[in-house]
XYZ file of C-alpha atoms in Angstrom:
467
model
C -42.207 -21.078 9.421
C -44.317 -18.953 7.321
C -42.583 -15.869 6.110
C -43.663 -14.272 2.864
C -40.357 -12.666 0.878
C -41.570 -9.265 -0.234
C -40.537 -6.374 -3.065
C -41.170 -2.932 -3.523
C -43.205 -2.039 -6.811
C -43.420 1.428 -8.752
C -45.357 3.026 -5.974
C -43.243 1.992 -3.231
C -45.292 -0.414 -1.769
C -44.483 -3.910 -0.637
C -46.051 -6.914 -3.202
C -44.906 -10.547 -3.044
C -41.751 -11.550 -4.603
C -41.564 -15.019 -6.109
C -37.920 -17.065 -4.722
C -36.434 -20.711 -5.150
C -35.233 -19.607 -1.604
C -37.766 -19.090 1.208
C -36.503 -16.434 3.020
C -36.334 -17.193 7.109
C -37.686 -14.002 7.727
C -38.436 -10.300 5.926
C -36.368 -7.228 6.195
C -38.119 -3.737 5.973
C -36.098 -0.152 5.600
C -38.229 2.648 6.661
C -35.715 5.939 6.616
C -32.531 3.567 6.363
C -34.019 1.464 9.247
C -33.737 -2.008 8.869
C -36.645 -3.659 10.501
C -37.105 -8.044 10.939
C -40.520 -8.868 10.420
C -41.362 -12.658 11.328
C -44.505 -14.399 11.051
C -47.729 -14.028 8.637
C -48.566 -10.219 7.869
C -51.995 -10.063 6.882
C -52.412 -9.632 2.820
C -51.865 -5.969 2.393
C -51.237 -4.804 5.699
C -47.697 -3.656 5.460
C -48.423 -2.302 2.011
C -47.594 2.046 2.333
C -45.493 1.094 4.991
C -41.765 1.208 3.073
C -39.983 2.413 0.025
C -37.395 -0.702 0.264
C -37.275 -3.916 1.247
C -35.150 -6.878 1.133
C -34.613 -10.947 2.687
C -32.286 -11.303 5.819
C -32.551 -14.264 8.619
C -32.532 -13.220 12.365
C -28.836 -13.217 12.640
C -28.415 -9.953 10.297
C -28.560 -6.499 12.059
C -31.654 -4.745 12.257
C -33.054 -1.793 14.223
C -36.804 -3.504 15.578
C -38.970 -6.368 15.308
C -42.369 -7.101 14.500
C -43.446 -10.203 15.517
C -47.272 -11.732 13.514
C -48.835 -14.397 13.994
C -47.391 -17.624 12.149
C -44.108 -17.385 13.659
C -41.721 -20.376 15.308
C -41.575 -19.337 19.423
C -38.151 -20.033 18.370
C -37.343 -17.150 16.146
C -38.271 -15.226 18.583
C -35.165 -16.294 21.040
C -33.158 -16.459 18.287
C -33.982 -12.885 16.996
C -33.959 -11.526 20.280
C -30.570 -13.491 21.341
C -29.169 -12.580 18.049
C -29.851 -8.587 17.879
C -28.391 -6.075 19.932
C -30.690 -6.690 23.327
C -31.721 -2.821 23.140
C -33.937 -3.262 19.578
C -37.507 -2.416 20.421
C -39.696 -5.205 19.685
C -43.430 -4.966 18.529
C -45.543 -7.927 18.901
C -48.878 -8.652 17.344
C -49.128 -12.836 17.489
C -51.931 -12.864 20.596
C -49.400 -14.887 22.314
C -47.537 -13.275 25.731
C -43.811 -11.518 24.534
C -42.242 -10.391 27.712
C -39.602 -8.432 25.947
C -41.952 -6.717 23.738
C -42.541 -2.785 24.152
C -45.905 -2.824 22.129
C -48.583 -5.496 21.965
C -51.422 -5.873 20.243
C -53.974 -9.138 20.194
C -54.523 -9.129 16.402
C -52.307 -7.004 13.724
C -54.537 -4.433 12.466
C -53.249 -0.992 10.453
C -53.687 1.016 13.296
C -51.868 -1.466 15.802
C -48.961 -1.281 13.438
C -49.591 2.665 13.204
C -49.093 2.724 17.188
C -46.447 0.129 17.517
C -44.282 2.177 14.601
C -44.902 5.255 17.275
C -43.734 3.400 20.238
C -40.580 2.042 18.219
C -39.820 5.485 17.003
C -39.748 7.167 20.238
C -37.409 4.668 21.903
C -35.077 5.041 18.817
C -34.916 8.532 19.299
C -33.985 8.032 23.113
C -31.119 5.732 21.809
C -29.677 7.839 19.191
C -28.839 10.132 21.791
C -26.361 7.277 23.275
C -22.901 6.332 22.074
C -22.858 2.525 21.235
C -22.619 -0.204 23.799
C -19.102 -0.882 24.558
C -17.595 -4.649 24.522
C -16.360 -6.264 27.765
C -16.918 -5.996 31.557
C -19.423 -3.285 31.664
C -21.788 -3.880 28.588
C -24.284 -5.576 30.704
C -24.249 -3.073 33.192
C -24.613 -0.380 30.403
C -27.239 -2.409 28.838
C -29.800 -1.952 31.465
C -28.963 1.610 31.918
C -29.876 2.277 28.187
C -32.813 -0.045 28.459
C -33.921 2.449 31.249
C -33.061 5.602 29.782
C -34.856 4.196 26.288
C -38.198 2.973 28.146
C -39.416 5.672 30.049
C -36.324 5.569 33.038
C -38.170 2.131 34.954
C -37.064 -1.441 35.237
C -40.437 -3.292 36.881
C -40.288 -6.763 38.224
C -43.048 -8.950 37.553
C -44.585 -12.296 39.526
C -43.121 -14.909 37.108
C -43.768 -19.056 38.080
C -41.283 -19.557 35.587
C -38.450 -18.823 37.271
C -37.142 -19.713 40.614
C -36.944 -17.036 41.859
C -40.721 -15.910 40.674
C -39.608 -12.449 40.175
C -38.555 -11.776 36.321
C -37.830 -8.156 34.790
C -39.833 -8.400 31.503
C -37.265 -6.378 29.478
C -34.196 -7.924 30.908
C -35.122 -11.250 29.223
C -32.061 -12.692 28.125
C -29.825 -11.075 29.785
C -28.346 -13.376 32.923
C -27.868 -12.342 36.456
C -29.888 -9.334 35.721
C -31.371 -8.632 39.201
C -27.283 -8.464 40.633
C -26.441 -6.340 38.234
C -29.423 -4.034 38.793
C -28.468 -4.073 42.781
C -25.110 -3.249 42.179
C -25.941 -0.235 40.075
C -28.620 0.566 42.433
C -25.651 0.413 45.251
C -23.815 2.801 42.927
C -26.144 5.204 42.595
C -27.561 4.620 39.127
C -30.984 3.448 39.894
C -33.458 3.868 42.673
C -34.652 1.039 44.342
C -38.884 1.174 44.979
C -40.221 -1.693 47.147
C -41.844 -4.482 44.692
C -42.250 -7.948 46.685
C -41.135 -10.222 49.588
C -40.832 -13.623 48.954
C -39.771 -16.455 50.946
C -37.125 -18.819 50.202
C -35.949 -22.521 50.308
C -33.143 -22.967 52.880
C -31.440 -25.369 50.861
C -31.812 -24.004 46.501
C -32.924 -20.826 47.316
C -36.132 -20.891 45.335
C -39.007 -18.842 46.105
C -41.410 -21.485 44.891
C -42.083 -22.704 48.629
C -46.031 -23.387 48.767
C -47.052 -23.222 52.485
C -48.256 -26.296 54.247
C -49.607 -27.136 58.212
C -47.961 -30.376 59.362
C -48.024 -32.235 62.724
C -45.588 -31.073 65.199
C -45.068 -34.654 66.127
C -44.156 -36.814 62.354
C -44.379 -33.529 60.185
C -46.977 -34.970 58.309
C -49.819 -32.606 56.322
C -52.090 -35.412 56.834
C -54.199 -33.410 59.638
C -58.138 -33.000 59.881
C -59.779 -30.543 62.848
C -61.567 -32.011 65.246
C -63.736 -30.596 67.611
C -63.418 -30.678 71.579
C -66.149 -31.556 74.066
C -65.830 -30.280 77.384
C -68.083 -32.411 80.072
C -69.151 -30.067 83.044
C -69.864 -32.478 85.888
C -66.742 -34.497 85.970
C -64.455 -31.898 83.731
C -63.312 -34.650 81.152
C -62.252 -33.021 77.821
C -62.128 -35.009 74.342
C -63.185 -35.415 70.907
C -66.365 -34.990 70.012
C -66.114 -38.391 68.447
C -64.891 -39.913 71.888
C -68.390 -38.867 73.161
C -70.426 -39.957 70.336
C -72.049 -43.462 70.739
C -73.969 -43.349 67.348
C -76.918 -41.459 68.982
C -76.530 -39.717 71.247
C -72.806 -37.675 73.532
C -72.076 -39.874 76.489
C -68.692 -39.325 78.514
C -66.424 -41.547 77.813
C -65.039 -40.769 81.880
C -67.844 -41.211 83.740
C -70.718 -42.319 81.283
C -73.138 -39.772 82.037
C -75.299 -38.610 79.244
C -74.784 -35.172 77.580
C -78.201 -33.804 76.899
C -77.678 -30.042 76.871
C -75.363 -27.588 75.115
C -74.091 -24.630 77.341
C -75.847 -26.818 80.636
C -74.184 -30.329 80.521
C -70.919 -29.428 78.196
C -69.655 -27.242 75.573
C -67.252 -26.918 72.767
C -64.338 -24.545 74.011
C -62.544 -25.386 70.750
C -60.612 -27.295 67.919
C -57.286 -29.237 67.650
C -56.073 -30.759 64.906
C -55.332 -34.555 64.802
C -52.792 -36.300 62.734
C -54.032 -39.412 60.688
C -50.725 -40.006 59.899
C -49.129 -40.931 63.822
C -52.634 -40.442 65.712
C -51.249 -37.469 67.594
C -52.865 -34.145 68.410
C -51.859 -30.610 68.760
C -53.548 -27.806 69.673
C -51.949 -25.639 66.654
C -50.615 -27.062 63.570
C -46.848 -26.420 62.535
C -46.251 -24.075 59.342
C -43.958 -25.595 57.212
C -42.970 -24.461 53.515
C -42.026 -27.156 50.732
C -39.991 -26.395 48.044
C -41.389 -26.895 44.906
C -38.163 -27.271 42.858
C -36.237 -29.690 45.457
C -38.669 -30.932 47.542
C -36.865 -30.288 50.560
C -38.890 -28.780 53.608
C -38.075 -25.876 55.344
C -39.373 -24.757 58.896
C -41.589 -21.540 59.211
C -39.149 -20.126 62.049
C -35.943 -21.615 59.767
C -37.612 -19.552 56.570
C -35.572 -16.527 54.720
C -37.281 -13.973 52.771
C -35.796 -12.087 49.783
C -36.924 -8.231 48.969
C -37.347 -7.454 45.312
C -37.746 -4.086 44.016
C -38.892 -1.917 40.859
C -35.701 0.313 39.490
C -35.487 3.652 37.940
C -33.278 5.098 36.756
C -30.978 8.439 38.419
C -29.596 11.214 37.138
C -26.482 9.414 37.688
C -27.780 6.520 35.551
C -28.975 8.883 33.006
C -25.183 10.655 32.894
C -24.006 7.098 32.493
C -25.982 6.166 29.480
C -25.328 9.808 27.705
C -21.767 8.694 28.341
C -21.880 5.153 27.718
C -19.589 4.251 30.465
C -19.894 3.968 34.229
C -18.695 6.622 36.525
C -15.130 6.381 37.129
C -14.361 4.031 34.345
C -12.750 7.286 33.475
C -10.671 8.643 36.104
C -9.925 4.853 36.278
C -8.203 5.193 32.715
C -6.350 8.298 33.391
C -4.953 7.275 36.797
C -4.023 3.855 35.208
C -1.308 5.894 33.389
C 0.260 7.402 36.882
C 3.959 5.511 37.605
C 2.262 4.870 41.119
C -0.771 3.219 40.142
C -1.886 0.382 41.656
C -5.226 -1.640 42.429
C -6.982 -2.184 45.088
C -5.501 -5.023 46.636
C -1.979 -4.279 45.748
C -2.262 -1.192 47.639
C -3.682 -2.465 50.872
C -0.627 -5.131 50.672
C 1.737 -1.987 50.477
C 0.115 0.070 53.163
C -0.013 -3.436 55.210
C 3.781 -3.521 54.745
C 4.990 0.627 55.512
C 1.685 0.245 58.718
C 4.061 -2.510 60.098
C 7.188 -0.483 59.656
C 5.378 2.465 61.610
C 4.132 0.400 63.924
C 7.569 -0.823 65.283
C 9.711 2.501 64.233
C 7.353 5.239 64.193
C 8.300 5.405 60.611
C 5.299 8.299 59.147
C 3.134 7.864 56.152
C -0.025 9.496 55.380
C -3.023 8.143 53.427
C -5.327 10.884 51.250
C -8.577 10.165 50.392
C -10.622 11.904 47.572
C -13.935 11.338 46.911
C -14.734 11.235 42.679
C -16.282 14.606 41.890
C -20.235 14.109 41.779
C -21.010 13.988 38.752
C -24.362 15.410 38.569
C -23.338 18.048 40.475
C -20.509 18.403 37.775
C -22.450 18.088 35.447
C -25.142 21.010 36.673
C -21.935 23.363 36.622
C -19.784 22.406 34.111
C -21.643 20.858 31.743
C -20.847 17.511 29.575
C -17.688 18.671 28.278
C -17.016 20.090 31.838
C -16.644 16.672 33.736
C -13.870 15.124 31.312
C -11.961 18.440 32.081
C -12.795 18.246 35.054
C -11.265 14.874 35.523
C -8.226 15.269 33.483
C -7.442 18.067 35.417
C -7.563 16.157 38.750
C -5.472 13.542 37.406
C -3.213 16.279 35.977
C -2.756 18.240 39.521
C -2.457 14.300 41.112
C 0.363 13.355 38.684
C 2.199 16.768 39.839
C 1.779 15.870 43.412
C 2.835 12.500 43.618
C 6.652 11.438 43.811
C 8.333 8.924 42.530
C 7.532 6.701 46.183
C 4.220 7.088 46.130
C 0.847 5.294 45.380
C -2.867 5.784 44.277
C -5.395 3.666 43.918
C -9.300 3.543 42.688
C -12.010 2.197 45.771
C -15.361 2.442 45.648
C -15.696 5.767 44.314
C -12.380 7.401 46.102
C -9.226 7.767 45.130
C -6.820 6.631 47.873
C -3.497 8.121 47.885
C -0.650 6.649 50.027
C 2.267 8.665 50.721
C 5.550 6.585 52.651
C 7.583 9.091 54.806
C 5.364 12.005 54.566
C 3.923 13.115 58.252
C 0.394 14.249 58.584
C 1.036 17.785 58.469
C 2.909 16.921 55.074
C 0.121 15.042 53.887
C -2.698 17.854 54.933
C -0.404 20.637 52.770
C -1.166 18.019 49.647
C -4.716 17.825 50.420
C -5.130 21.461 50.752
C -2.897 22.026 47.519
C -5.401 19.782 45.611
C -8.145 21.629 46.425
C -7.368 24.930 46.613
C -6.468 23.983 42.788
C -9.768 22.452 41.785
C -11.566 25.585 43.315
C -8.921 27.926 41.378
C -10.026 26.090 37.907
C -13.329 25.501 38.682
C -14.888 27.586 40.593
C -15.922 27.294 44.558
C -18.912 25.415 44.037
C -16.653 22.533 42.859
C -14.882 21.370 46.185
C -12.718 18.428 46.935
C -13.878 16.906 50.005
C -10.343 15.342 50.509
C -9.553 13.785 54.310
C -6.568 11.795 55.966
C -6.900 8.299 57.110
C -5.512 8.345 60.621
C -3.229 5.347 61.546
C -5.685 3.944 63.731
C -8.252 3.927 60.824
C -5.267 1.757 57.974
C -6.317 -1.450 59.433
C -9.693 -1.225 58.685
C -9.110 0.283 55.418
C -6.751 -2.603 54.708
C -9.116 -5.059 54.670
C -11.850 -2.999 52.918
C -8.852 -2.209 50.000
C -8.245 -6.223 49.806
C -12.228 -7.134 49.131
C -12.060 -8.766 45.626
């Protein structure tokens, strides 16, 4: 790879620093930012561009990347793969970057002028975030910053490299990006705008399925269109080349001569002939092969697959400032209630006391609470509102629930589960709750708490025991 080490002189700018070790790649601090730079600079270029500069290799931490011409396509995964998957990325090789957020055919002053502009306002946008946090939800996360730090969108683009020929240029590298980016969409975080529908391969799945005609008959593509000859005066109908002796149309029925068009015959049409079995039809099948495993799918068999652009919420935005997803939260402070349980624990508990009332009329009452919006919390309350918000909830829940009873976390809604308490009972607690969030917080901030009638647990057992 060519990579020139560099050094600072007296003035501050960058001159060429003689090693035993060539570097793997050059490290730049502009304003205690450490910035990779891989490939061939031009002589000069970078000079008045830094006050300090030192030698790292891709797997150090840095804050961009400048890609120049000269450079391995494989430092370019490796930097990328190494580095935090939010770094902005300037490329000036001539050669396509998907991941880059600035390109430029030829480095040039000015395209490194711009491309310094372009990194600097997405590292503002990101020093307004807390950093990415380790485990389940750092992918999710990661897009959301990505979004919030490029101007809010996530586009798909037409990509024949992938199967399923729709790629999201800035999500390179990071896998299963497209689920991730529906489930957040389900949740609120982004906005789903219509992009493409493709069709795909019964069997794989891929959207590379190129369209063919085949024979109805042998399902061959082998066709050619021929022409039909209708004969007037005895009403025989066949291929033109059934009627042509050489010179001139004679019917092949009743051996008359066909001298005039629109008198003695005409053409009414086309079919299509198979050179593979000999058959004809008078349409052709539409059939799509699959260009990854070959397998052939019927046009009426045929799935399709909607793709869309994303942007980014208010909710997603309230995410990112937060760096968690909403009710990760909540989730954390009911975790620490003596009746917490998931999910599916719960809906095996309610299973069990719905039996009991079933058979003995036994009462229990289920409360469900919706999670405060939290853009509407956050319009009245403000950032520092929402945690007190929460805490308080959890707070007034902890005082309300006995030593017997339950909550749980689903889909946004706190379920409560209450063994020997009638509905009356259970309609006192719900009204207690939110006369108390109204009390601390003002009306605008109501709990739209409601009671799961009996004949509504079943289905609300099964929903609870989704994995």
């Amino acid at each position: 790879m060519n990579t020139k080490p560099w050094k600072t002189n007296d003035r501050g700018n960058f001159q060429r620093e003689s090693s035993k070790h060539s570097p793997t790649a050059l490290c730049r601090e502009l304003d205690q930012v450490v910035v990779l730079v891989s490939g061939e600079p031009p002589e000069g270029l970078l000079d008045g561009f830094a006050d300090i500069a030192r030698n790292a290799d891709p797997s150090s931490e840095y804050a961009a990347l400048f890609l120049f011409p000269g450079i391995e396509p494989g430092l370019i995964v490796e930097a990328v793969t190494c580095a935090s998957p939010l770094i902005p990325i300037v490329n000036m090789t001539g050669r396509a970057c998907p991941r880059a957020d600035f390109s430029a055919p030829m480095p040039s002053r000015s395209a490194l002028r711009e491309g310094w502009t372009a990194i600097d306002e997405i590292r503002a946008k990101l020093r307004l975030l807390p950093p990415l946090p380790e485990g389940e939800d750092r992918d999710p996360l990661t897009l959301c910053y990505l979004a919030f730090s490029r101007d809010g969108q996530l586009n798909g683009v037409i990509d024949p490299h992938v199967e399923e020929m729709v790629s999201y240029p800035l999500l390179t590298g990071i896998p299963g990006s497209r689920d991730i980016l529906e489930s957040l969409a389900e949740s609120g975080l982004f906005e789903r705008r219509f992009f493409e529908r493709l069709l795909l391969c019964e069997r794989c799945g891929s959207a590379r399925a190129l369209a063919r005609e085949v024979c109805p008959s042998c399902n061959s593509a082998n066709l050619e269109e021929i022409q039909i000859v209708h004969h007037y005066r005895c009403g025989h109908q066949a291929s033109r080349s059934e009627f042509d002796d050489g010179e001139n149309l004679i019917c092949p029925k009743c051996r008359h001569r066909l001298r005039h068009y629109g008198v003695d015959y005409d053409t009414p049409g086309e079919m299509q002939r198979c050179r593979t079995c000999g058959k004809t039809a008078a349409e052709p099948l539409v059939s799509f092969l699959c260009a990854d495993c070959s397998h052939e799918t019927r046009g009426v068999d045929i799935q399709t697959r909607e793709y869309s652009h994303y942007r980014l919420t208010k909710a997603g935005e309230l995410a990112a400032e937060e760096g968690r997803l909403p009710g990760r939260e909540i989730e954390e402070l009911l975790s620490r209630l003596a009746g917490w349980r998931s999910p599916h624990n719960l809906a095996l508990i309610l299973e069990s006391i719905h039996r009991v009332h079933t058979r003995y009329e036994r009462p229990y009452t289920v409360v469900s609470i919706p999670v405060p919006d939290l853009e509407q919390a956050r319009q009245e309350l403000g950032a520092t509102g929402i945690t007190r918000l929460r805490r308080a909830l959890v707070d007034m829940l902890r005082e309300s629930l006995r030593s017997a009873d339950f909550v749980a976390l689903h889909e946004g809604r706190i379920v409560m589960l209450l063994p020997e308490t009638d509905p009356a009972n259970g309609e006192a607690v719900m009204k207690r709750l939110s006369q108390q969030i109204r009390e601390s917080f003002g009306e605008k901030m109501r709990l739209e708490a409601s009671l799961v009638g009996y004949d509504q647990s079943p289905s609300l057992i099964a929903m609870l025991s989704k994995r």
